[in-house]
Amino acid sequence: MKHFYRFLAISFSVLGIVSCGGDGYSSPTPTPTPTPNSTTFKATLNGTNAGTGSSATGTGTLIFSNTTKKFSITVTYSGMIATAAHIHTSTSTPPGAIVFPLIAGGGGGYPTTYSLDNQVLNTTQEADLKAGSYYVNIHSNAFPDGEIKGTLIKQ
């Protein structure tokens, strides 16, 4: 009987440890939440904006803190397999320089979100963001220069 209880205790311990392991799924990155002293920017991404004719679409929400000068952005998309995503600027020479690479989200397979959290802007970058000079561009193998894009517009 003593051995039975030991076996039972060990079995429950092993099951408890195994059930706490990761399942390979990562919850999607939540859309940033505005705060009292923040500015929201949104982007509508599509193939027309990128000049590709792609039917893929996406949206981006960027929240900029006017106090800390930090922003967080989440970009979601569908209808394509992305290879990378970035925030570009239209004011650089040459136009289209990458300002901020975005980080792929999701758990396994192909991501459906990209994000960046708590990125600090300098004075020039803040002015470019507020002037509407930043756009989100999502790249694919079919369109390595960007399949869909959209300008971040103050809301």
C-alpha positions in Angstrom: 0.0 0.0 0.0 2.9 2.3 0.9 4.3 1.8 -2.6 1.0 2.6 -4.2 0.8 6.0 -2.5 4.4 6.8 -3.5 3.6 5.8 -7.1 0.5 8.0 -6.9 2.4 11.0 -5.5 5.1 10.7 -8.1 2.6 10.4 -10.9 0.8 13.5 -9.9 4.1 15.4 -9.5 5.2 14.4 -13.0 1.8 15.3 -14.5 1.9 18.7 -12.8 5.3 19.5 -14.2 4.4 18.3 -17.7 1.1 20.3 -17.8 3.0 23.5 -16.9 5.2 23.2 -20.0 4.8 25.5 -22.9 2.5 24.4 -25.7 4.3 26.3 -28.4 1.6 28.9 -28.6 2.3 32.5 -27.9 -0.7 34.8 -27.4 -0.9 37.6 -29.9 0.7 40.9 -29.1 -2.0 43.2 -27.8 -2.7 46.5 -29.4 -1.0 49.3 -27.5 -3.4 51.3 -25.2 -3.5 55.1 -25.3 -2.6 57.0 -22.1 -3.7 60.5 -21.1 -0.7 62.2 -22.6 -0.3 60.1 -25.7 -0.9 60.4 -29.4 -2.4 57.6 -31.5 -1.3 57.0 -35.1 -2.9 54.4 -37.4 -1.9 52.9 -40.7 -3.9 51.0 -43.3 -1.7 48.7 -45.3 -2.4 47.4 -48.7 -0.9 46.6 -52.1 -2.2 49.8 -53.7 -0.1 51.9 -51.3 2.9 49.8 -52.1 2.3 49.8 -55.9 2.2 45.9 -56.0 -1.5 45.2 -56.6 -1.4 42.6 -53.8 -4.8 41.8 -52.2 -3.1 41.4 -48.8 -4.1 43.9 -46.2 -3.0 45.1 -42.8 -3.5 47.6 -40.0 -1.1 49.3 -37.6 -1.6 51.1 -34.4 1.1 53.2 -32.8 0.8 54.9 -29.5 3.4 57.7 -28.8 3.9 59.0 -25.3 4.4 62.8 -25.5 6.0 62.6 -22.0 8.5 59.8 -22.2 9.0 60.1 -26.0 8.5 56.3 -26.3 6.2 54.5 -28.7 4.7 51.0 -29.0 3.3 49.7 -32.2 1.4 46.6 -33.3 0.8 45.7 -36.9 -1.5 42.8 -38.0 -2.0 41.6 -41.6 -3.5 38.8 -43.7 -3.4 37.4 -47.2 0.4 37.0 -47.5 3.5 35.4 -46.0 5.7 38.1 -44.6 9.5 37.9 -44.4 10.0 41.2 -42.6 8.3 44.4 -41.5 9.7 47.9 -40.8 8.9 51.5 -40.2 10.4 53.6 -43.0 10.7 57.3 -43.4 9.8 59.3 -46.6 12.1 62.2 -45.6 15.5 60.4 -45.8 17.9 60.5 -48.6 17.3 58.2 -50.4 13.6 58.0 -49.5 12.4 54.9 -47.8 15.2 54.3 -45.4 14.4 51.9 -42.5 14.0 53.7 -39.3 12.8 50.9 -37.0 12.7 47.1 -37.7 9.6 45.5 -36.3 9.7 42.2 -34.4 7.6 39.2 -35.6 5.1 37.9 -33.2 3.0 34.7 -32.9 4.0 31.2 -31.9 5.3 29.1 -34.7 4.5 29.0 -38.3 4.3 32.3 -40.0 3.6 35.4 -37.9 0.5 37.5 -38.4 1.7 40.4 -36.2 4.7 42.5 -35.9 5.4 44.9 -33.0 7.9 47.1 -31.2 7.5 48.3 -27.6 9.0 51.2 -25.7 11.1 52.6 -28.5 12.5 56.0 -27.7 12.4 58.7 -30.4 14.8 61.6 -30.7 13.7 65.1 -31.6 14.0 64.6 -35.4 12.2 61.2 -35.3 9.4 62.7 -33.2 9.0 65.5 -35.7 9.0 63.1 -38.6 6.3 60.9 -36.9 4.1 63.8 -36.2 4.5 65.2 -39.7 3.2 61.9 -41.2 6.6 61.0 -42.7 6.6 57.4 -41.3 5.1 54.4 -43.0 4.9 50.7 -42.2 6.1 48.3 -44.9 5.7 44.5 -44.9 8.0 42.5 -47.1 7.5 39.1 -48.7 9.5 36.8 -51.0 7.2 37.8 -53.9 7.8 41.5 -53.1 11.2 41.9 -51.4 10.9 45.7 -51.4 7.5 45.5 -49.7 4.2 43.9 -50.6 1.9 46.2 -48.5 2.4 49.5 -46.8 0.6 52.3 -45.1 1.4 55.7 -43.7 1.1 56.3 -40.0 -1.5 59.0 -39.6 -2.3 60.9 -36.4 -5.8 60.2 -35.2 
